[in-house]
Coordinates of C-alpha atoms and ligand atoms in Angstrom, one line a residue:
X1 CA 196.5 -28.5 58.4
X2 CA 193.6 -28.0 56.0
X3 CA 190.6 -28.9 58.0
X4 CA 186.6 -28.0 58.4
X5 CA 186.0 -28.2 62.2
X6 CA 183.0 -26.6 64.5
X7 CA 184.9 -24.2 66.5
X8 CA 182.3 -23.3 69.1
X9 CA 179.3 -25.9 69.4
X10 CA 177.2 -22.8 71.0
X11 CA 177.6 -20.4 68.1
X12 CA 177.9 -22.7 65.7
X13 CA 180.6 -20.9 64.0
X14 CA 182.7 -23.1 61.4
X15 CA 186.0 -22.2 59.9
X16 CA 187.6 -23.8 57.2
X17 CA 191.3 -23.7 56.6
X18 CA 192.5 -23.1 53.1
X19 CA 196.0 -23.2 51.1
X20 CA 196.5 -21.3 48.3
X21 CA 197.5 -22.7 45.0
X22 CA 198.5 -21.4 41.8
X23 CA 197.6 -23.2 38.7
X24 CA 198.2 -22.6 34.8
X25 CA 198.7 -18.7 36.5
X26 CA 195.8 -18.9 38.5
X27 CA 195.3 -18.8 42.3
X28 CA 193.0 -20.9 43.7
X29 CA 191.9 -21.7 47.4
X30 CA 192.1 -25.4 48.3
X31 CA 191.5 -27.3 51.9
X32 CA 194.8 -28.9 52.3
X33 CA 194.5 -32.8 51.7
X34 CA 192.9 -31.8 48.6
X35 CA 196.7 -30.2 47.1
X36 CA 198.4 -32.3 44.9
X37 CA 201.7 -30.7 44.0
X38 CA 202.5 -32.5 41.2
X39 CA 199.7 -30.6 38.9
X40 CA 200.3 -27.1 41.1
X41 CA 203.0 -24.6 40.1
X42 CA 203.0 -23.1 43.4
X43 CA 201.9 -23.5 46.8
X44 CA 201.7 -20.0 48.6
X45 CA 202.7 -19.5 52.1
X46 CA 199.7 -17.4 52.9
X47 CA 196.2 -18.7 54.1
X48 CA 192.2 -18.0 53.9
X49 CA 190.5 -18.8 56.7
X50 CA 186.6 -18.8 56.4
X51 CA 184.5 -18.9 59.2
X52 CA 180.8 -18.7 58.9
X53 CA 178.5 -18.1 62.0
X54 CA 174.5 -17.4 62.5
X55 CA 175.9 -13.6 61.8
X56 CA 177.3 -13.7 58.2
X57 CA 181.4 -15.1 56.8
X58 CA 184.2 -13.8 57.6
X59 CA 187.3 -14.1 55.6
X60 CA 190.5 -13.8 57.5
X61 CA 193.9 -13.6 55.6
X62 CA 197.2 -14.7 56.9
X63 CA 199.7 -13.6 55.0
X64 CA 203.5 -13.6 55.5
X65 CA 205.5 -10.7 54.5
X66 CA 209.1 -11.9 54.4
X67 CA 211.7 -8.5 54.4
X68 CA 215.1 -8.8 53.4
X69 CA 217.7 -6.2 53.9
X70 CA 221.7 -6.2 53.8
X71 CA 223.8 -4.2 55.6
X72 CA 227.3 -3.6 53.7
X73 CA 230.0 -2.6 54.8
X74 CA 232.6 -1.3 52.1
X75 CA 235.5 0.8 51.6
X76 CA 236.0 3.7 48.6
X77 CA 232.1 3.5 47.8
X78 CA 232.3 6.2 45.5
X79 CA 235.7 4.8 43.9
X80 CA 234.2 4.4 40.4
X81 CA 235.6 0.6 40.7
X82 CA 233.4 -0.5 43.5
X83 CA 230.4 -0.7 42.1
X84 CA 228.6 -1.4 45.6
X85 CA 226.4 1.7 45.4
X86 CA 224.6 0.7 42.4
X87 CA 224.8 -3.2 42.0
X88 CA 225.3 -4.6 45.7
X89 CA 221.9 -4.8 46.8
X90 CA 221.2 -7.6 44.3
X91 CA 221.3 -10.8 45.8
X92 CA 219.9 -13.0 42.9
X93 CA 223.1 -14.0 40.9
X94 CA 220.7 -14.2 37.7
X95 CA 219.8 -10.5 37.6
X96 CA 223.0 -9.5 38.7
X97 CA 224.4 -11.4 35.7
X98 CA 221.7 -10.1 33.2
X99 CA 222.3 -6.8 34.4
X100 CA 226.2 -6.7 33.8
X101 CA 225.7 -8.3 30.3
X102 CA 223.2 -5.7 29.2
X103 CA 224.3 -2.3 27.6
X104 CA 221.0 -0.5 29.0
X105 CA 222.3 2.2 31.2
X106 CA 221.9 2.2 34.7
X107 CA 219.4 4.8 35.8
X108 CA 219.5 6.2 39.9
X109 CA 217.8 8.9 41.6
X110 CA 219.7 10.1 44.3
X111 CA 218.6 12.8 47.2
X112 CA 221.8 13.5 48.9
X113 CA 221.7 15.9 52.5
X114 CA 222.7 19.4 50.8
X115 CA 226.2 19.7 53.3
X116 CA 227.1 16.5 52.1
X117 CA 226.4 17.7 48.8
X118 CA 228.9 20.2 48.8
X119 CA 231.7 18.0 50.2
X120 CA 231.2 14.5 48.2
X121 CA 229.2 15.9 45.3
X122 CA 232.2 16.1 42.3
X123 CA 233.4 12.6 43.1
X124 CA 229.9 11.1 43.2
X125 CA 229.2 12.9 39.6
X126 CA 232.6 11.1 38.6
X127 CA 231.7 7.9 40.0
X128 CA 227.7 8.1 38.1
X129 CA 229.3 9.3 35.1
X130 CA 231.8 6.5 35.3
X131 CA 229.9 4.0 35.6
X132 CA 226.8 5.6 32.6
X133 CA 224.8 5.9 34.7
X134 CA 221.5 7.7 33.7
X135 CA 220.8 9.9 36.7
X136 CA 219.5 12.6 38.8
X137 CA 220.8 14.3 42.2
X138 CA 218.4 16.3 44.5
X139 CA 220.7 18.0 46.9
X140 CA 218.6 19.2 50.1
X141 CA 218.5 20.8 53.2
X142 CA 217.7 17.6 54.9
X143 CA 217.9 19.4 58.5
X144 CA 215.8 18.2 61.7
X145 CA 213.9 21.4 61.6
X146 CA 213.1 20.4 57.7
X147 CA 212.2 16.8 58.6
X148 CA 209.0 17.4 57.7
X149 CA 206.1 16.1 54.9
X150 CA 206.6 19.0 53.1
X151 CA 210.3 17.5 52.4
X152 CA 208.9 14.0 51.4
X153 CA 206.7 15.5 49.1
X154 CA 209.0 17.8 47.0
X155 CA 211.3 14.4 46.6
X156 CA 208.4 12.8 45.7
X157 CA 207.4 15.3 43.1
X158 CA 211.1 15.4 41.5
X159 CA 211.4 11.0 41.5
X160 CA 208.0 11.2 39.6
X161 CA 209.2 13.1 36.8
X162 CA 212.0 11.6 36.6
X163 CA 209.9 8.1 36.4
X164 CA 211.3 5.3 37.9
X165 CA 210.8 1.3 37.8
X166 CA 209.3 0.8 40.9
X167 CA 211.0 -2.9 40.9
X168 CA 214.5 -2.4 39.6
X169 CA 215.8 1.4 40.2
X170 CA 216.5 1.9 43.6
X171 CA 216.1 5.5 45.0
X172 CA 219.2 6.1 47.2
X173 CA 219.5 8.4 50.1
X174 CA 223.2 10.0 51.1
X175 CA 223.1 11.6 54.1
X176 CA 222.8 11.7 57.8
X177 CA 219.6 10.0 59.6
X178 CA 217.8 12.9 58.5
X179 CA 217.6 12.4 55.3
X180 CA 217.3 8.9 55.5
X181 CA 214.5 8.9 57.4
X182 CA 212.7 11.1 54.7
X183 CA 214.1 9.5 51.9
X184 CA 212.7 5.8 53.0
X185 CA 209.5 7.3 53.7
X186 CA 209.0 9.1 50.2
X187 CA 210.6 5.6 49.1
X188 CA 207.7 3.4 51.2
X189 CA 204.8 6.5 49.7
X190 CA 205.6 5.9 46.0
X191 CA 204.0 3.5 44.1
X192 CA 203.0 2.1 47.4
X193 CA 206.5 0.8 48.0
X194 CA 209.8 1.4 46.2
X195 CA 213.1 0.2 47.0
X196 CA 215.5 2.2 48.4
X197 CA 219.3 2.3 49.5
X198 CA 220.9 4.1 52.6
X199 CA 224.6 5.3 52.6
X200 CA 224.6 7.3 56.0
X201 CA 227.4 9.7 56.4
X202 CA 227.2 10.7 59.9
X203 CA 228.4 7.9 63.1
X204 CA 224.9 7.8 64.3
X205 CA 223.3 6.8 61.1
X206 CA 225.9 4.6 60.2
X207 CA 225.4 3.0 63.5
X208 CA 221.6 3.2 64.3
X209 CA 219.4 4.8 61.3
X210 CA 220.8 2.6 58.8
X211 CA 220.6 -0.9 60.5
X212 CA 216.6 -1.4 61.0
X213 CA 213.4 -0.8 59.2
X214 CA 212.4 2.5 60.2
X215 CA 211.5 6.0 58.4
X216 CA 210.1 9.3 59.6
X217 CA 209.6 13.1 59.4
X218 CA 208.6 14.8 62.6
X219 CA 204.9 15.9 62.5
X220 CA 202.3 17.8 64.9
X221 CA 205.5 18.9 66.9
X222 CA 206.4 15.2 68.0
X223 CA 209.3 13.4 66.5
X224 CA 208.9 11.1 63.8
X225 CA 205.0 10.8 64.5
X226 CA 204.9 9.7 60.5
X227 CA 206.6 7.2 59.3
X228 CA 206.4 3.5 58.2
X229 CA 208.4 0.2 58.9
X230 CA 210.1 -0.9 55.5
X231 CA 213.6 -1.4 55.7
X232 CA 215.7 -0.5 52.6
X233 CA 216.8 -2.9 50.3
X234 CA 220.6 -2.3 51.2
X235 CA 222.6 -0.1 53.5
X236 CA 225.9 0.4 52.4
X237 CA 228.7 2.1 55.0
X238 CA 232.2 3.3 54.7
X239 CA 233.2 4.6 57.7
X240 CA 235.5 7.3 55.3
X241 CA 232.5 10.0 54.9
X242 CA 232.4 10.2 58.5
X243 CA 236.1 12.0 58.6
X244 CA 234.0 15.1 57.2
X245 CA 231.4 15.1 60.3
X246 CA 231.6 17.8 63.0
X247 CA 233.0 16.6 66.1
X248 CA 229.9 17.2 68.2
X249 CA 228.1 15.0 65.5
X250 CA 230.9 12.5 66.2
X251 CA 229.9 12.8 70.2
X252 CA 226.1 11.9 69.0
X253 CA 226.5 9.2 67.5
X254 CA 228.6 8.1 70.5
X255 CA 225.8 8.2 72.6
X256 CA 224.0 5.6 70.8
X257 CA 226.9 3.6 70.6
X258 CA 227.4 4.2 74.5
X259 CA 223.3 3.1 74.5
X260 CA 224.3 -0.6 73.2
X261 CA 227.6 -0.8 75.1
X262 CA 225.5 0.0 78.7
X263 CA 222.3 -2.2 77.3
X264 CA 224.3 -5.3 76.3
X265 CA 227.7 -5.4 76.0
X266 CA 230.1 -4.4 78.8
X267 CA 232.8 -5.0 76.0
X268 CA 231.7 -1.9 73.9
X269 CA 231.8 0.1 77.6
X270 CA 235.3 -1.0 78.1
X271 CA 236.6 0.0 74.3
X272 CA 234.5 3.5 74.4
X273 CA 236.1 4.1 78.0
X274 CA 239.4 3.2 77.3
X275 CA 239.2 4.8 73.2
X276 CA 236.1 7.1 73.0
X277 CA 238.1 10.1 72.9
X278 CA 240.4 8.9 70.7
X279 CA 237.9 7.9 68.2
X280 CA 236.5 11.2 69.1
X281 CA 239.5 13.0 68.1
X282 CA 240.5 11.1 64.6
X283 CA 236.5 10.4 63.5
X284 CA 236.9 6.7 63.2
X285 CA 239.8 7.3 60.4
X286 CA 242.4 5.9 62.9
X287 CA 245.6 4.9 61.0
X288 CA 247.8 1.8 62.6
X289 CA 251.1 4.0 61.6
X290 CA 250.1 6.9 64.1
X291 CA 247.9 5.0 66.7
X292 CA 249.2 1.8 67.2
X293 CA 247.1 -1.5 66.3
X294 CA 245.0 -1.8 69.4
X295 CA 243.5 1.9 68.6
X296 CA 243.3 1.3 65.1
X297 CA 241.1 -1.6 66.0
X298 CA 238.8 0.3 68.1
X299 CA 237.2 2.1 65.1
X300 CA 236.1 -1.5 63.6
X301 CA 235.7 -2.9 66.8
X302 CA 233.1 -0.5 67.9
X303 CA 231.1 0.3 64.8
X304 CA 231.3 -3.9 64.2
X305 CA 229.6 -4.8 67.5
X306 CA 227.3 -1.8 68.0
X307 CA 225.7 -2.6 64.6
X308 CA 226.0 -6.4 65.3
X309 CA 224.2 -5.7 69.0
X310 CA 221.6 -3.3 67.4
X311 CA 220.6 -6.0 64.6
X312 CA 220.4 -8.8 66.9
X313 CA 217.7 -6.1 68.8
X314 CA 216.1 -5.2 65.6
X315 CA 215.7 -8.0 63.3
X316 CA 213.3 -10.0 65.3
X317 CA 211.4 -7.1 66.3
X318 CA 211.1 -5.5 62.6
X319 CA 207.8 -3.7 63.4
X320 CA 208.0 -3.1 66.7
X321 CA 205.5 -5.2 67.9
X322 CA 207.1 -6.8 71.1
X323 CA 207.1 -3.3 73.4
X324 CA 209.8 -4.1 75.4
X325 CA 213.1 -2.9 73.6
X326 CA 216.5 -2.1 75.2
X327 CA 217.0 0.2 72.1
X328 CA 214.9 2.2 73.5
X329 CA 217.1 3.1 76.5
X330 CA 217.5 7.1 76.5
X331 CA 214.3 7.3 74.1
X332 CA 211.8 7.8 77.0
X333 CA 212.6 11.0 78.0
X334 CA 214.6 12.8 74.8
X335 CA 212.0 12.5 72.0
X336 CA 210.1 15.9 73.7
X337 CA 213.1 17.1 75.4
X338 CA 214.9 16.9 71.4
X339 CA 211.6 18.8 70.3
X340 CA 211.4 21.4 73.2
X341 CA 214.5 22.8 72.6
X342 CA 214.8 22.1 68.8
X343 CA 217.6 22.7 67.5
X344 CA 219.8 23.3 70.9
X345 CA 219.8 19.4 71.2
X346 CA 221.3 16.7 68.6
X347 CA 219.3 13.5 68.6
X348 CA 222.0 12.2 70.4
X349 CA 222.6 14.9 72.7
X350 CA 219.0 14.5 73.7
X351 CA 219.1 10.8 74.6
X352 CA 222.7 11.0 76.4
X353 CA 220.5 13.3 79.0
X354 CA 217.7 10.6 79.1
X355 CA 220.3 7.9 79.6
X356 CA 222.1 10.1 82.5
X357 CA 218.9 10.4 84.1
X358 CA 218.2 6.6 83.8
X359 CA 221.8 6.0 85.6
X360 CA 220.5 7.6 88.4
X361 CA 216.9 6.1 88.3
X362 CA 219.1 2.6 87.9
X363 CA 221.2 3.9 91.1
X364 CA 218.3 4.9 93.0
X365 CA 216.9 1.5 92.3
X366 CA 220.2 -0.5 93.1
X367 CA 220.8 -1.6 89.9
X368 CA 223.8 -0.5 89.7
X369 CA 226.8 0.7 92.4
X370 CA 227.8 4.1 92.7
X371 CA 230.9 3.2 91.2
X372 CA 229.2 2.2 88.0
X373 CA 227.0 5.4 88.0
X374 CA 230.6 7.4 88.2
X375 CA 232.3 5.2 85.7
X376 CA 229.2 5.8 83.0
X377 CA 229.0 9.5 83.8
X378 CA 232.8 9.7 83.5
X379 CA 232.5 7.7 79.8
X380 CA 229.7 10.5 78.8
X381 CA 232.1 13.4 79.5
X382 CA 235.1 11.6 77.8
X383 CA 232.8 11.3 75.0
X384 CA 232.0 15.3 75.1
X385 CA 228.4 14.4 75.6
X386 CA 226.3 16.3 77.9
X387 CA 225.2 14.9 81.0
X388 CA 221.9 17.0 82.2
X389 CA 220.0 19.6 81.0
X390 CA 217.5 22.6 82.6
X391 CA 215.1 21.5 80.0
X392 CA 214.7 18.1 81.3
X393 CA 212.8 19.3 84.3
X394 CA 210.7 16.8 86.9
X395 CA 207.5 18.3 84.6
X396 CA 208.8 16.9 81.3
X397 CA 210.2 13.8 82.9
X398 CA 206.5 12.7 84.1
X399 CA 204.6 14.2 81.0
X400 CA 207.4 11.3 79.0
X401 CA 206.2 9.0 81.0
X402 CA 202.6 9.5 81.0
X403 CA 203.1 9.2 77.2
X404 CA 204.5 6.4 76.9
X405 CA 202.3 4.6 79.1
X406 CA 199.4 5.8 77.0
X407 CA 201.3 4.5 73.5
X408 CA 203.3 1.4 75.0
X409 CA 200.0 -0.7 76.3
X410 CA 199.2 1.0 79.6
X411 CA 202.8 0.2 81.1
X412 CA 206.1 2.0 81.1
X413 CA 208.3 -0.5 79.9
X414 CA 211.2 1.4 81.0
X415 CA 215.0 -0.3 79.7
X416 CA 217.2 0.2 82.6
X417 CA 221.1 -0.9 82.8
X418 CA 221.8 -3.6 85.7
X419 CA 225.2 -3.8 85.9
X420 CA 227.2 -2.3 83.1
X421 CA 226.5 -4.3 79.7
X422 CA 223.8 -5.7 81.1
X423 CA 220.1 -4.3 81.2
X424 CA 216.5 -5.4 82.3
X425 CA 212.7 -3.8 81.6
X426 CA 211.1 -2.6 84.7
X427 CA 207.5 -1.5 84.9
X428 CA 207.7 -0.3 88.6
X429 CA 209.4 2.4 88.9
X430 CA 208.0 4.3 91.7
X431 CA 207.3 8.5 91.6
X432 CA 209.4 8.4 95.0
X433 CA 212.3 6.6 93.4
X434 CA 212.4 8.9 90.4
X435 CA 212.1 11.8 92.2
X436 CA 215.3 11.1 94.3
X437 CA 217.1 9.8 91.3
X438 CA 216.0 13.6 89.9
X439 CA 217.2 15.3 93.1
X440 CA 220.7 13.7 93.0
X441 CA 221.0 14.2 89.4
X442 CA 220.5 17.4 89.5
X443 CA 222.6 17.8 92.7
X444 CA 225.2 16.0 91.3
X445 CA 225.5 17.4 87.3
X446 CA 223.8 20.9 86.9
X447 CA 227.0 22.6 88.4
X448 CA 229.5 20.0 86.9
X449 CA 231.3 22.6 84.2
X450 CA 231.3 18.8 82.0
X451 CA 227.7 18.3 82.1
X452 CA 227.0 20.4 78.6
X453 CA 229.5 18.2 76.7
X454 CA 232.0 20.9 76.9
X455 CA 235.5 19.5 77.6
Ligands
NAD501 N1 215.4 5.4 61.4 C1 216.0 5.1 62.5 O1 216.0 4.0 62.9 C2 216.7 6.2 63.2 C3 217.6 5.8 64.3 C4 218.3 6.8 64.9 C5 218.1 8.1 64.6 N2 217.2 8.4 63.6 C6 217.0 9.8 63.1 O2 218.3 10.3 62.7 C7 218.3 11.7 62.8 C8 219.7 12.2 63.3 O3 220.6 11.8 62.4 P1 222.1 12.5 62.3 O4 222.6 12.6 63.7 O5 222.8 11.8 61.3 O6 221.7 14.0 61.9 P2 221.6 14.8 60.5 O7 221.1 13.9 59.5 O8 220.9 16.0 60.8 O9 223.2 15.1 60.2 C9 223.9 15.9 61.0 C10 224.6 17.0 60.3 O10 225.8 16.5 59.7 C11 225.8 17.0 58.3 N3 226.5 15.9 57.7 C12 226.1 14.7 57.4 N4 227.0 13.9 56.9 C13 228.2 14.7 56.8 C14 229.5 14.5 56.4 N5 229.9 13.3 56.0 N6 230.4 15.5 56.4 C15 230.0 16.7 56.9 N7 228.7 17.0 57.4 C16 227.8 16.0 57.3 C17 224.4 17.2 58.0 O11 224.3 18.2 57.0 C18 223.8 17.7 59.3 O12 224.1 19.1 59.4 C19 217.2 12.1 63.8 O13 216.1 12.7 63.0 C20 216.7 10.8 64.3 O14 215.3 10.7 64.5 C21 216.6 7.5 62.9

């Protein structure tokens, strides 16, 4: 509502309300009852406010930043046919059209994780060259010890010579979350904001760092300390790269999987339980013909619902602004327990421990029975992922905490399953009650021969 009113009698502050209009191509501010639409080519959705007190005006600009992201899911990506990779993040049917009519050549530049490189790189040449497309390919060592700015800088050297339009050429990132991570946040640095596309190649990415917004390199010894919150213009997954992936990597991304199974859905539990080692064993390429229907199921069943679970977590919560997130269940403890021991631990690895823990903290609190403790512990070693680690020590454990309650508003927020599929946010977990939960974790799974992952 465009209106002048006194806001405060006693300062006498007075704020006025105005649209924005734009009119023969120029913006101007008007209160609202003074918009007439017929003689205005556009209204915007943002807002001025002006208040003016005894001490001087203040503008204050509200201004809404809509993002909009797909999430694909494809087979044969790199099948020159599909032309996904390059065209499928347009949604206006316009430019898509223009695009397809005109005989400029397409022009990409792609950073693609150096292992993946070696694997996929002659069929991704054939599918560029294919298609004419102008390109380049930066192959790197996109590892976690190289997540770093150094990274984002050399791929922000080689994109500038190879100058890009910022609108309409897409950088794209191939690799595992590694290199996605750095990729969107050379992406987000240049030219203030340039779109970008994620094709992860590992479970976990395809699974977790390819859904949401976020991008990162590790800085000052702390994971992902740098980073900004813009999503990519298109993720596009085919569950076929991951056939290449080691099988601990497999494990990993498991254990994020497993995170949205115990957080919100006790159907994802029961699959991973009953097919988690399958999966494990075939990497998601699981062919009706050998393993029946039901277990050829389970690798679209699973990927389908924990990237369905994690969106529905996500999108509402692009920026992270509401701090109490079940996602970040096993993300308490792991971030420094991942850095400590760097590169011992997979990202994965590191927040199975943190989740083990949390079972027992959840135990301790009677959250859940002791049968549900066993069944989740038994899951994690079907799923070859470790249960416990010296590292994560009573010391580290508080030091976590004590950082997050400095960075997440004075209070723990700590996700905690109740129940199996189920999960809650508890501030008040006591020292006592973590303490115990340590004891009997550490009782329980430092002399299991299971609790390193190893079958
Ligand atoms: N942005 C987010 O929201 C988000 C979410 C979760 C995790 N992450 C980040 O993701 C990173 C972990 O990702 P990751 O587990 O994919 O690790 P990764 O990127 O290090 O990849 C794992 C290993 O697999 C190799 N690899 C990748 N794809 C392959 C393939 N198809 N065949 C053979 N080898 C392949 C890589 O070279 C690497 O050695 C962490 O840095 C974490 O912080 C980000």
């Amino acid at each position: 509502m465009g209106k002048v009113h006194l806001q405060d009698t006693d300062t006498k502050e007075k704020t006025t309300e105005f649209n924005l209009v734009r009119v023969k191509g120029t913006w101007k501010r008007r209160l609202e009852n003074n918009v007439n639409l017929d003689t205005v080519d556009r209204v915007s959705a943002a807002k001025i406010y002006e208040s003016i007190t005894e001490k001087g005006t203040t503008w204050t600009v509200v201004s809404p930043i809509t993002f909009t992201y797909k999430v694909t899911e494809t087979q044969s990506l790199l099948d020159p046919s599909n032309d996904t990779l390059l065209l499928g993040h347009i949604s206006d049917p316009q430019q898509l059209d223009d695009l397809k009519k005109s005989n400029k050549p397409i022009k990409r530049f792609l950073v693609v994780d150096q292992e993946v490189y070696k694997i996929y790189g002659p069929k991704l040449h054939v599918y560029l060259e294919a298609n004419n497309v102008l390109f380049k390919i930066l192959a790197l060592p996109t590892t976690e010890e190289n997540k770093s700015m150094e990274m984002v800088l050399k791929i922000l050297e080689e994109v500038n010579s190879f100058s890009l339009d910022r609108r309409t050429e897409p950088i794209i990132a191939i690799g595992g979350g590694v290199c996605l991570d750095i990729v969107g946040l050379a992406a987000s640095l240049y030219r203030r904001r340039t779109p970008y596309i994620r094709v992860p190649t590992t479970l976990l990415s395809y699974i977790d760092a390819s859904v949401g917004a976020k991008t990162g390199v590790n800085f000052a010894n702390c994971k992902n300390k740098l980073g900004a919150y813009i999503p990519p213009s298109a993720a596009f997954l085919d569950l076929s790269f991951i056939q290449t992936v080691p099988q601990r990597h497999i494990s990993n991304g498991l254990a994020e999987m497993l995170k949205m199974a115990l957080m919100k859905h006790r159907g994802l539990f029961e699959l991973l339980e009953k097919h988690g080692r399958m999966l494990l064993a075939t990497k998601f390429q699981t062919d009706s013909s050998v393993y029946g229907h039901n277990c050829s199921q389970a690798a679209s069943q699973t990927t389908h619902i924990a990237i369905t679970t994690m969106l529905e977590e996500l999108a509402p919560n692009l920026w992270e602004d509401d701090l109490n997130r079940l996602v970040d269940f096993g993300h308490l403890i792991s971030p420094p327990l991942e850095m400590e021991v760097l590169p011992s631990l997979l990202h994965g690895e590191a927040v199975n421990i943190d989740m083990s823990y949390m079972v027992y903290v959840s135990k301790e609190r009677g959250l859940l029975t002791e049968e549900e403790k066993q069944r989740i512990i038994s899951c994690m070693v079907g799923l070859k992922l470790p249960v416990w680690h010296e590292a994560c020590t009573m010391e580290l454990i508080h030091r976590s905490l004590q950082d997050r309650l400095k960075h997440s508003g004075g209070l723990v927020r700590m996700p905690l399953p109740v129940g199996i599929g189920q999960a809650d946010i508890f501030n008040n977990t006591s020292c006592e009650v973590l303490h115990r939960a340590y004891q009997n974790w550490s009782d329980e799974l430092s002399v299991s021969p299971d609790s390193n992952g190893d079958p």
